[in-house]
XYZ file of N, CA and C in Angstrom:
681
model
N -9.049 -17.753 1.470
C -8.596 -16.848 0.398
C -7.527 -15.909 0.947
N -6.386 -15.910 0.250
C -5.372 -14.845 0.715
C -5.371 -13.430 0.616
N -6.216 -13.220 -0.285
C -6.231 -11.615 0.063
C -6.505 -10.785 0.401
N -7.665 -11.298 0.991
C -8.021 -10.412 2.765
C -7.585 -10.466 3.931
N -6.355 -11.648 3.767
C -5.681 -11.583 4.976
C -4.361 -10.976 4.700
N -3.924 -10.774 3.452
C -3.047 -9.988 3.473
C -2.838 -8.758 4.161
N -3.710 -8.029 3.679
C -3.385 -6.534 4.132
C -3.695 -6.523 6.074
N -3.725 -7.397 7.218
C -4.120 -8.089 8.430
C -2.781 -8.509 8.500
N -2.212 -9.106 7.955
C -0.621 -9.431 7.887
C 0.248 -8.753 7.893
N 0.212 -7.916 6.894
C 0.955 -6.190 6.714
C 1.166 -5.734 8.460
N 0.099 -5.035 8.844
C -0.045 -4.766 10.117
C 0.529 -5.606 10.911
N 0.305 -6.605 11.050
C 1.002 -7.427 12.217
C 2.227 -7.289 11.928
N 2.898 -7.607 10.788
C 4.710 -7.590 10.174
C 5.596 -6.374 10.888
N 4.775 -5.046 9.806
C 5.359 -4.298 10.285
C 6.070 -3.725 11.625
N 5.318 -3.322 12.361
C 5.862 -3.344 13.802
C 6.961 -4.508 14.041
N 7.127 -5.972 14.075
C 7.394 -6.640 14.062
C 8.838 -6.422 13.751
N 9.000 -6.282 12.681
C 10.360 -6.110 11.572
C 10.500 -4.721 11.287
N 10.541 -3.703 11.937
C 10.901 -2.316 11.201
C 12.137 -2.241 10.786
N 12.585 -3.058 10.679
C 13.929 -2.702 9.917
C 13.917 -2.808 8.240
N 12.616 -3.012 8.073
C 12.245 -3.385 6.428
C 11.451 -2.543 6.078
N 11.685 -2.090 4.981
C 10.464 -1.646 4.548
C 9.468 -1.735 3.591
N 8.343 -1.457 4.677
C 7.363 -2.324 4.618
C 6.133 -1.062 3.895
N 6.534 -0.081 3.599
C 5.231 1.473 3.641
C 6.299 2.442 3.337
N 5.947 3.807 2.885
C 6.686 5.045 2.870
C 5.949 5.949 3.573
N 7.070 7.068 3.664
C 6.253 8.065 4.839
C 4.587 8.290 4.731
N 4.100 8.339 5.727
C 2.146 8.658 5.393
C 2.065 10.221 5.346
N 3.006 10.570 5.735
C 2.139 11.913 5.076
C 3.057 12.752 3.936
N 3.686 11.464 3.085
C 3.882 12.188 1.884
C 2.767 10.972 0.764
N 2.132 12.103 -0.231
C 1.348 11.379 -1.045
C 2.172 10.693 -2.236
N 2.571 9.720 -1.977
C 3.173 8.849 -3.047
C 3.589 6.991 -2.602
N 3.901 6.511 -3.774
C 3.288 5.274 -3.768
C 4.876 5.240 -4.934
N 4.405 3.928 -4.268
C 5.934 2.852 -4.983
C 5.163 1.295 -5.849
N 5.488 1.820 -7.205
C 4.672 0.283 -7.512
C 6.029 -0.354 -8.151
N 5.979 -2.041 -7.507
C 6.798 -2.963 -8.376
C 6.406 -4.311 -8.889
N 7.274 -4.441 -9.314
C 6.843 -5.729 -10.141
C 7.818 -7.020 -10.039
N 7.308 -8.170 -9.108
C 7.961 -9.122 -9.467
C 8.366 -10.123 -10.074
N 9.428 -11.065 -10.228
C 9.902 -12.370 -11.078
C 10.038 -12.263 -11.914
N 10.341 -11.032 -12.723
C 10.318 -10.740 -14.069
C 12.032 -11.037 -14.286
N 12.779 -10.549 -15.430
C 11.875 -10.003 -16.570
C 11.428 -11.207 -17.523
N 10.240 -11.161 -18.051
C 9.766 -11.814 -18.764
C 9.690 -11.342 -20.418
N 10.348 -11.635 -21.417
C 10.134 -11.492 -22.798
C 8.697 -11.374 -23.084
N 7.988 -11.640 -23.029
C 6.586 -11.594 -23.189
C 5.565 -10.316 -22.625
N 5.880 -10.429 -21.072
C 5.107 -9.771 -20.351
C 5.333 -8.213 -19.989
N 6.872 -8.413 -19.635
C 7.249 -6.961 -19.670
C 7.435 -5.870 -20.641
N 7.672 -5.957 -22.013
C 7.613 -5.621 -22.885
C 6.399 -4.332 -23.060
N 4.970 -4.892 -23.364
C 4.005 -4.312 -23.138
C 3.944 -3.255 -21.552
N 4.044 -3.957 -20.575
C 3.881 -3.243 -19.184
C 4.836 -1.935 -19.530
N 5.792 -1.844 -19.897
C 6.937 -0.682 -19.867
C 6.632 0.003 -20.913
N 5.907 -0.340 -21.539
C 5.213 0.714 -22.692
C 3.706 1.588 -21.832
N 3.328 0.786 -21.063
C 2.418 1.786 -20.449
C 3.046 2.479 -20.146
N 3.569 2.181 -18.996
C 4.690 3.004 -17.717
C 5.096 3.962 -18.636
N 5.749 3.861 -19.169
C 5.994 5.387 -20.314
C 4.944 6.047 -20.750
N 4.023 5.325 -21.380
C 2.575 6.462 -21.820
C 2.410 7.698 -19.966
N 2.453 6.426 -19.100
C 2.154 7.575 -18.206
C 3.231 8.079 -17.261
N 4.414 8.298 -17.976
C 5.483 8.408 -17.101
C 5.987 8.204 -15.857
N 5.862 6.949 -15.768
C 5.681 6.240 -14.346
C 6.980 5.491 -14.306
N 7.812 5.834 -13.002
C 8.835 4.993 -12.790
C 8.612 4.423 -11.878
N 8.922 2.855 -12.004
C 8.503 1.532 -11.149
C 10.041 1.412 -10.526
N 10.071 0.344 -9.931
C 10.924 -1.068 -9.194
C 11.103 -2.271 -9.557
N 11.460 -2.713 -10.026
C 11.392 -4.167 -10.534
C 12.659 -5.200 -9.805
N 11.942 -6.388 -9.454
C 12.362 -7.200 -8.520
C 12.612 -8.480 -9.145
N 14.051 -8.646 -9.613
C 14.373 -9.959 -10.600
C 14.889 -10.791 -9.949
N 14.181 -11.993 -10.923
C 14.646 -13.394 -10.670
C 16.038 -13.229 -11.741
N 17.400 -14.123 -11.086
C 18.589 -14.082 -11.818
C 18.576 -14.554 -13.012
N 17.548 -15.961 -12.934
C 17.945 -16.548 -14.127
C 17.080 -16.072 -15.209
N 15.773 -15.230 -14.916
C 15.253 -14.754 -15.760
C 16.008 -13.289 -16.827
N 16.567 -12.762 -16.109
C 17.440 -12.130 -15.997
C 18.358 -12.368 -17.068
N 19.360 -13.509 -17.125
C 20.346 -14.635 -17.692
C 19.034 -15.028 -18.880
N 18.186 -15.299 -18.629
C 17.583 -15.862 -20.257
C 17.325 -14.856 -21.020
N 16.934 -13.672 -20.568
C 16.495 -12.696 -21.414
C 17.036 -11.297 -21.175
N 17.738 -11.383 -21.400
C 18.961 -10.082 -20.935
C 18.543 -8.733 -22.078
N 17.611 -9.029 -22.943
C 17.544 -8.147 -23.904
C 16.364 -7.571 -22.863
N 15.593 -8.102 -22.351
C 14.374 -7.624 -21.649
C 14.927 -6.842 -20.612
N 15.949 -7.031 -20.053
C 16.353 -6.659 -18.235
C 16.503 -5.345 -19.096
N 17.699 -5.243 -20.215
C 18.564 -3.890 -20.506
C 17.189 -2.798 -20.661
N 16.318 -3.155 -21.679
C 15.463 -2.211 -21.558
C 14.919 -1.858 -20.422
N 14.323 -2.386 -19.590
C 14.130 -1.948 -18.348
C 14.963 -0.747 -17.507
N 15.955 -0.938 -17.790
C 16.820 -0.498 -16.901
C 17.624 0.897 -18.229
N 17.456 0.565 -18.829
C 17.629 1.758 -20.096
C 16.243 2.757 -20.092
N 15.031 2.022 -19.391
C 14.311 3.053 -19.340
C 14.220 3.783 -18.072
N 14.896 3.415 -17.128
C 15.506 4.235 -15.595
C 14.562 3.879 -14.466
N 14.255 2.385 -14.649
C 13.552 1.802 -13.622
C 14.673 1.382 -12.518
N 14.104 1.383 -11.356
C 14.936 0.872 -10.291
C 14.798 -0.706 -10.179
N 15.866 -0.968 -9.855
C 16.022 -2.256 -9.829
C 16.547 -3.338 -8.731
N 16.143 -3.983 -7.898
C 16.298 -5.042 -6.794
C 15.926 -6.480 -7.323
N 16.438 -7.241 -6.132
C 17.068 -8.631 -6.385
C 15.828 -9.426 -5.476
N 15.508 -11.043 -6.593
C 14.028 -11.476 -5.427
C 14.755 -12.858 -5.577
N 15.947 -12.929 -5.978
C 16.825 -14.449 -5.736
C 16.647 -14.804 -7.028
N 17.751 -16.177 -7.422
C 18.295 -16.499 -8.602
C 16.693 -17.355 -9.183
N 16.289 -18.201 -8.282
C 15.180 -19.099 -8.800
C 14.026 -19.226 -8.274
N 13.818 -18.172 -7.123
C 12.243 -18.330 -6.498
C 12.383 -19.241 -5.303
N 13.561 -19.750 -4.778
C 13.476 -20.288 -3.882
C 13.755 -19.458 -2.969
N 12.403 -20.124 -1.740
C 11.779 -19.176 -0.603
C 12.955 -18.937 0.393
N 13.714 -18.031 0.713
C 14.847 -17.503 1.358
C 14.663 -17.998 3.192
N 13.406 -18.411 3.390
C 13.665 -18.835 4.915
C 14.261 -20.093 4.856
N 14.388 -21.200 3.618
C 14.831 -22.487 3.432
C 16.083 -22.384 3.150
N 16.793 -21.229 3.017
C 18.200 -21.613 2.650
C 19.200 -21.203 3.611
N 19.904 -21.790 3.362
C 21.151 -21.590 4.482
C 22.046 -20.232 4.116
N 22.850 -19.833 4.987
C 23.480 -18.545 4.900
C 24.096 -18.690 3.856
N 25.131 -20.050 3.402
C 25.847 -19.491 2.304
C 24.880 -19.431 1.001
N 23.660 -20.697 0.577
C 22.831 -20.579 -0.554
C 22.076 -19.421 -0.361
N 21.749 -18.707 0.579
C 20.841 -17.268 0.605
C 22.399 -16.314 -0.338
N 23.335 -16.115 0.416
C 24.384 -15.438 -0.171
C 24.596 -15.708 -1.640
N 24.646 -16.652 -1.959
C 24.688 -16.851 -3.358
C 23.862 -16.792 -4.485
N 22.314 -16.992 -4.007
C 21.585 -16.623 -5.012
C 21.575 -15.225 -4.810
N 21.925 -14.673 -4.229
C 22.189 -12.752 -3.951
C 23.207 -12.866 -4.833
N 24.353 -13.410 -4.920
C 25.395 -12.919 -5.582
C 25.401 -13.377 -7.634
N 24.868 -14.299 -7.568
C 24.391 -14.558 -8.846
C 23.880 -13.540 -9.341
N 22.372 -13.207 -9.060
C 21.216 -12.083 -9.339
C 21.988 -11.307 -9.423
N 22.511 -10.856 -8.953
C 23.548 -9.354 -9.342
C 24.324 -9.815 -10.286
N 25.117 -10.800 -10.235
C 25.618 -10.852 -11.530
C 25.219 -10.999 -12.728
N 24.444 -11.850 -13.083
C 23.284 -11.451 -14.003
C 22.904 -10.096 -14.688
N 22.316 -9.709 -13.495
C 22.229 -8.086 -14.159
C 23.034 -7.272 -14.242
N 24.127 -7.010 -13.178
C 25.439 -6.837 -14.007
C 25.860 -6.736 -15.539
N 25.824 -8.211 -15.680
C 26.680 -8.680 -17.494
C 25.375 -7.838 -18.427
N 23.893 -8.467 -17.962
C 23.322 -7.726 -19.058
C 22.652 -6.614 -19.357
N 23.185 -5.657 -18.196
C 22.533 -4.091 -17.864
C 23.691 -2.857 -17.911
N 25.083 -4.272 -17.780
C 25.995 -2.890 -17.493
C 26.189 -2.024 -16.226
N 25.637 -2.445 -15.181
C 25.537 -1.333 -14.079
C 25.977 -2.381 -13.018
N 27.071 -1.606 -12.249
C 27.721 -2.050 -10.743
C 26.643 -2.352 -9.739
N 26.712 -3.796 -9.745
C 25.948 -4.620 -8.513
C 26.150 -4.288 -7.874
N 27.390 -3.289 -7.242
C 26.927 -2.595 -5.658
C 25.688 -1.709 -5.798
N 24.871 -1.445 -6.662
C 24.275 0.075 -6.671
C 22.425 -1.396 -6.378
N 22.774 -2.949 -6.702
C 21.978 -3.301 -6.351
C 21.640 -4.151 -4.956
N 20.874 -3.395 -3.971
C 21.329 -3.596 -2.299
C 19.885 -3.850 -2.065
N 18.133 -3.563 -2.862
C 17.279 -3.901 -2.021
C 16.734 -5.277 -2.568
N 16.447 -5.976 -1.817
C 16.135 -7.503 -1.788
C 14.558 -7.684 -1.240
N 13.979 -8.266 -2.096
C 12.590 -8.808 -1.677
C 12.526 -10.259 -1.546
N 12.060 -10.779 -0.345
C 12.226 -12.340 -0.206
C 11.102 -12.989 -1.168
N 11.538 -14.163 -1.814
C 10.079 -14.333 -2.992
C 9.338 -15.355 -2.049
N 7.984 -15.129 -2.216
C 6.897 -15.465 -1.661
C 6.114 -14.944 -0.305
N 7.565 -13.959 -0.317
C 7.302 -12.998 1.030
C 7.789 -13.811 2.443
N 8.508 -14.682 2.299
C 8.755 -15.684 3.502
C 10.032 -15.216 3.770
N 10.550 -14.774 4.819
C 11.589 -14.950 5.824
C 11.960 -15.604 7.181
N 12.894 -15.332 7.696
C 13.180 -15.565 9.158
C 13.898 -14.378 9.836
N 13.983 -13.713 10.839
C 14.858 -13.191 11.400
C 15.912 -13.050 11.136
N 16.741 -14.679 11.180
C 17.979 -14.517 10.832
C 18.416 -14.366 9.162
N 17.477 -14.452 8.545
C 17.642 -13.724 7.067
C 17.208 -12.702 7.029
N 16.808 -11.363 7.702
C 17.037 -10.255 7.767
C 18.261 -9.938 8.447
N 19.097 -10.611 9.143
C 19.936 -10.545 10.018
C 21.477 -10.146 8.565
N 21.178 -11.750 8.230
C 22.162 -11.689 6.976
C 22.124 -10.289 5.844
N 20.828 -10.078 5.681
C 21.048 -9.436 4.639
C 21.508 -8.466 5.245
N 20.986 -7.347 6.145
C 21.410 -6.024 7.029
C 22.915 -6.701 6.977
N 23.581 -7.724 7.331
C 24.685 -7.951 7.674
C 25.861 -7.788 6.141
N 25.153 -8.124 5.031
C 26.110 -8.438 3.709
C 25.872 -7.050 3.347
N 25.034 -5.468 4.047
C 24.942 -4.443 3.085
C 23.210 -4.312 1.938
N 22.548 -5.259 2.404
C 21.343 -5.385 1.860
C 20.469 -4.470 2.546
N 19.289 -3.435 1.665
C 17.972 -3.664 2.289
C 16.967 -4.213 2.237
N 16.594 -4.875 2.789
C 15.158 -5.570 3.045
C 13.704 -4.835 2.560
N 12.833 -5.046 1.732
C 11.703 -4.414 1.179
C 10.649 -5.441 0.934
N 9.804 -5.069 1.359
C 8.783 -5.730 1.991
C 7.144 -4.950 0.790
N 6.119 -5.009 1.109
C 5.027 -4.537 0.486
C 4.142 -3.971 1.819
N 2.954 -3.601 0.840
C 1.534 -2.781 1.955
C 0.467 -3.580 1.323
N 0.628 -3.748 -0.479
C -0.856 -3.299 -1.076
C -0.350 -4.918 -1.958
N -0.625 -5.685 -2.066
C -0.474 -6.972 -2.891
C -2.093 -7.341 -3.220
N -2.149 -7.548 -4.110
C -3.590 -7.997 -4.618
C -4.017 -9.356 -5.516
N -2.598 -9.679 -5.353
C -2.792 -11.569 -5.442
C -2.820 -11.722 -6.936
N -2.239 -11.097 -7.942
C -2.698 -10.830 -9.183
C -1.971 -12.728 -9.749
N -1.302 -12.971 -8.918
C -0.874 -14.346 -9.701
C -1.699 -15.088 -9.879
N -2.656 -15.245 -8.808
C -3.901 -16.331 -9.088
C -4.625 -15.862 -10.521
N -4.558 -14.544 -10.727
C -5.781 -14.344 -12.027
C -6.923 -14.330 -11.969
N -7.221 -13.544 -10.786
C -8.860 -14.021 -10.533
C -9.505 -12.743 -11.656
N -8.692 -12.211 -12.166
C -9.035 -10.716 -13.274
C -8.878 -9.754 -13.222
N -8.614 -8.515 -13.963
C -7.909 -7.306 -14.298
C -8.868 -6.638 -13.327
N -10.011 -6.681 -13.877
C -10.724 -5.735 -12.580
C -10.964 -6.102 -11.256
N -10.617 -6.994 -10.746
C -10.701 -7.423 -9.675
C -9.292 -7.045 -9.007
N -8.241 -7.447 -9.700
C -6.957 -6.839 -9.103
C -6.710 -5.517 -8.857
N -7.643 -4.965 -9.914
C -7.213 -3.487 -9.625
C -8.073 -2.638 -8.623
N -9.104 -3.388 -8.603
C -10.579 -3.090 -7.541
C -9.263 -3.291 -5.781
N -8.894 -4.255 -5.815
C -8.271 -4.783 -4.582
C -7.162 -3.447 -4.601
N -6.219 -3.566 -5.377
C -4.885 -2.146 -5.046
C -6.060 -1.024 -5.144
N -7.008 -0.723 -5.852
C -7.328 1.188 -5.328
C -8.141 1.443 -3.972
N -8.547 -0.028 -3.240
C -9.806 -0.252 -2.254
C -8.258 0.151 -1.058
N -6.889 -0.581 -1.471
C -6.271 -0.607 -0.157
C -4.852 0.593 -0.433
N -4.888 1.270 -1.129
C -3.671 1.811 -1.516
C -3.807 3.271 -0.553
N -2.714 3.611 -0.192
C -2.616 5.460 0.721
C -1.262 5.606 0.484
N -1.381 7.116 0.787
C 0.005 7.775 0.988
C 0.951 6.460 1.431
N 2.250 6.562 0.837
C 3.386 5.636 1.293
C 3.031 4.114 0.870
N 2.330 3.433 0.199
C 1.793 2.484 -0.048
C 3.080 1.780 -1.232
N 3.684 0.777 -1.285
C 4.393 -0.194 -1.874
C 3.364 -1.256 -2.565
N 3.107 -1.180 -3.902
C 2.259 -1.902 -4.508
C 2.962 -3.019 -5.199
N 2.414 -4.534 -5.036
C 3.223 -5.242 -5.505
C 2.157 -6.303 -6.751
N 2.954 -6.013 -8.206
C 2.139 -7.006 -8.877
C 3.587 -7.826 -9.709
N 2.889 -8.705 -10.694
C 3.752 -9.681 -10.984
C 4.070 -10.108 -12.493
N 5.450 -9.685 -12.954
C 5.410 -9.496 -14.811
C 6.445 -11.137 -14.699
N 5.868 -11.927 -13.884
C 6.990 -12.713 -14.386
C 5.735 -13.943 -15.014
N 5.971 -15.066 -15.091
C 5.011 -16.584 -15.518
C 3.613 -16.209 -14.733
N 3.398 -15.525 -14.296
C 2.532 -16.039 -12.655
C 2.043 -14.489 -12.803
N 0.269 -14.451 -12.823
C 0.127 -12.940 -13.120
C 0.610 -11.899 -14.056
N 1.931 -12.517 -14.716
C 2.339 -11.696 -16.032
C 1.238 -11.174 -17.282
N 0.644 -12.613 -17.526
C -0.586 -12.049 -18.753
C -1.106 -10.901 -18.359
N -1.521 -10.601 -17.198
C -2.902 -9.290 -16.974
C -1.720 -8.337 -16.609
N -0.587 -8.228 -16.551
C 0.079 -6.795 -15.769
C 0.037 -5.776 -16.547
N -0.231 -5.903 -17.697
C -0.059 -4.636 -18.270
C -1.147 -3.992 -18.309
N -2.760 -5.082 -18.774
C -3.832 -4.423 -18.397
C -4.077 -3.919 -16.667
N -4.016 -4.698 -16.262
C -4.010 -3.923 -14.769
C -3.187 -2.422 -14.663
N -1.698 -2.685 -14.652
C -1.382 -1.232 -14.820
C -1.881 0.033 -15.642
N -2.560 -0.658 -16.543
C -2.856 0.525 -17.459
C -4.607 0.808 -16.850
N -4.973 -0.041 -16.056
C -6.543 0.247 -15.537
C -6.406 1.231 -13.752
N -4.997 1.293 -12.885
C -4.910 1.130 -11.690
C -4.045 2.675 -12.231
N -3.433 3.247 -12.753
C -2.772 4.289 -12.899
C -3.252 5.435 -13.370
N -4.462 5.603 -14.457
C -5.092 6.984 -14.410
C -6.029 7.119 -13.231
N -6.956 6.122 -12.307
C -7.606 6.778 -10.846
C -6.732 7.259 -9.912
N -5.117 6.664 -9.455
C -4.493 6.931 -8.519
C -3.436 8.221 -8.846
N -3.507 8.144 -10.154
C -2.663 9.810 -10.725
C -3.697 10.924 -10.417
N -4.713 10.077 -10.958
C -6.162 11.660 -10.882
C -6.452 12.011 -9.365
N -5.718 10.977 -7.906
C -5.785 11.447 -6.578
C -5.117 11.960 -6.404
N -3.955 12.370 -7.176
C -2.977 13.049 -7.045
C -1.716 12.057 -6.079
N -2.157 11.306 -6.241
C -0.385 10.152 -5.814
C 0.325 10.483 -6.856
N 1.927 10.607 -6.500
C 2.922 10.739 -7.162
C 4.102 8.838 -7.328
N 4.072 8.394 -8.056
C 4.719 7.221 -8.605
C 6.593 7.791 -8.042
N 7.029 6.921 -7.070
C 8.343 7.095 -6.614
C 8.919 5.586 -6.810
N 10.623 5.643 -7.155
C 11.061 4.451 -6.762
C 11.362 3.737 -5.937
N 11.665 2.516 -5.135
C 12.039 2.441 -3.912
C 12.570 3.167 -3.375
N 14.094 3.108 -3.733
C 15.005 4.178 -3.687
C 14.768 5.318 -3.084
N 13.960 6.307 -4.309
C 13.097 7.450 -3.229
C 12.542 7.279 -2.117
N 11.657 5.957 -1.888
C 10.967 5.909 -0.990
C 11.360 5.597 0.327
N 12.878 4.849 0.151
C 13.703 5.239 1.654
C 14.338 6.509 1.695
N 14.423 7.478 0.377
C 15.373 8.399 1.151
C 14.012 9.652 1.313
N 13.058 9.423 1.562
C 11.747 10.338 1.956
C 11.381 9.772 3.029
N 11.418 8.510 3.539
C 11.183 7.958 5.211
C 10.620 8.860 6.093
N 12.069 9.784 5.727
C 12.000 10.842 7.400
C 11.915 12.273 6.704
N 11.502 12.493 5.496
C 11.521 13.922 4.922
C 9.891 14.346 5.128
N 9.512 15.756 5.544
C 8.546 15.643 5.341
C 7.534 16.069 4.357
N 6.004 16.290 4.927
C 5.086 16.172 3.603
C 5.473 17.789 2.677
N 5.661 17.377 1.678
C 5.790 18.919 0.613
C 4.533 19.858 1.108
N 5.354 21.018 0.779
C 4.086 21.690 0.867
C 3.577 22.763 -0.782
């Protein structure tokens, strides 16, 4: 089963690759939740209506062509001031591709959201590899084209569907200060994201975690805890 070895993986990575990020500062109380393979017409829709009930700004990590099919879905997203990064044009796993097809499904995905968001693809630079698979030398590339690399802490496997309370049992059992939560509004785990979010966000508000975007969450790295 993968999801007890996930968070065993985390640990080993990190150190490993610090050039990614993988966590936000620990001793500021806040948490980064995103959502991948989206956008989905179906799935996201609902999810971003929570996120507003509880004024929560996410991350969202698009597939290009999903992106390209449903461009009415991306704009809202991004009309509602979610941050936004690139997880490749089609889900293909980024350690299999060669420098120029890694470059290009980067350059697609941005274009994509580009045409149907309106907003300068330079402003989109963090990249999540889909399935979580890299190599070295595809961190190499991306640091090299102007990319950052973003990685997770807290994944709770929500694609399998093993159930709303079970997913959300898994993110509040492993979540802390600086924690990158990763669930999934695209085909895969999409049905339950909205119930999950809406079951995983009044316990971790009532600990007093504060909901940051990536974005924030690299430029707090090195800031320290509020007082």
């Amino acid at each position: 089963m993968l999801a007890p070895v996930l968070p065993l993986l985390h640990r080993l990575l990190q150190p490993t690759f610090p050039g990614c990020l993988w966590a936000g500062n620990p001793k500021r109380r806040e948490i980064a939740l995103t959502f991948d393979d989206g956008p989905h017409p179906q799935y996201t829709p609902p999810l971003l209506r929570v996120l507003d009930r509880y004024g929560v700004q996410a991350s969202f990590f698009w597939l290009g062509a999903w992106v390209a099919r449903t461009p009415e879905t991306a704009r809202a997203v991004s009309a509602a001031g979610h941050w936004l990064g690139l997880h490749g044009y089609d889900h293909r796993s980024f350690a299999w591709l060669s420098a120029a097809q890694l470059r290009q499904t980067l350059l697609r995905t941005q274009a994509a959201i580009e045409q149907a968001c309106k907003i300068d693809s330079e402003r989109l630079r963090d990249v999540r590899p889909p399935n979580g698979l890299f190599t070295p030398q595809t961190l190499h590339h991306l640091d090299q084209w102007g990319y950052r690399s973003v990685m997770w802490s807290v994944v709770p496997v929500d694609w399998e569907r093993p159930g709303v309370p079970v997913v959300a049992r898994r993110v509040l059992d492993q979540t802390g200060a600086g924690s990158i939560l990763v669930l999934h509004d695209g085909p895969c785990g999409g049905p339950d994201v909205a119930a999950t979010t809406e079951q995983i966000l009044p316990p971790l508000l009532a600990q007093g975690y504060r909901f940051v975007t990536i974005d924030q969450l690299w430029a707090n790295m090195a800031a320290p805890e509020p007082t």
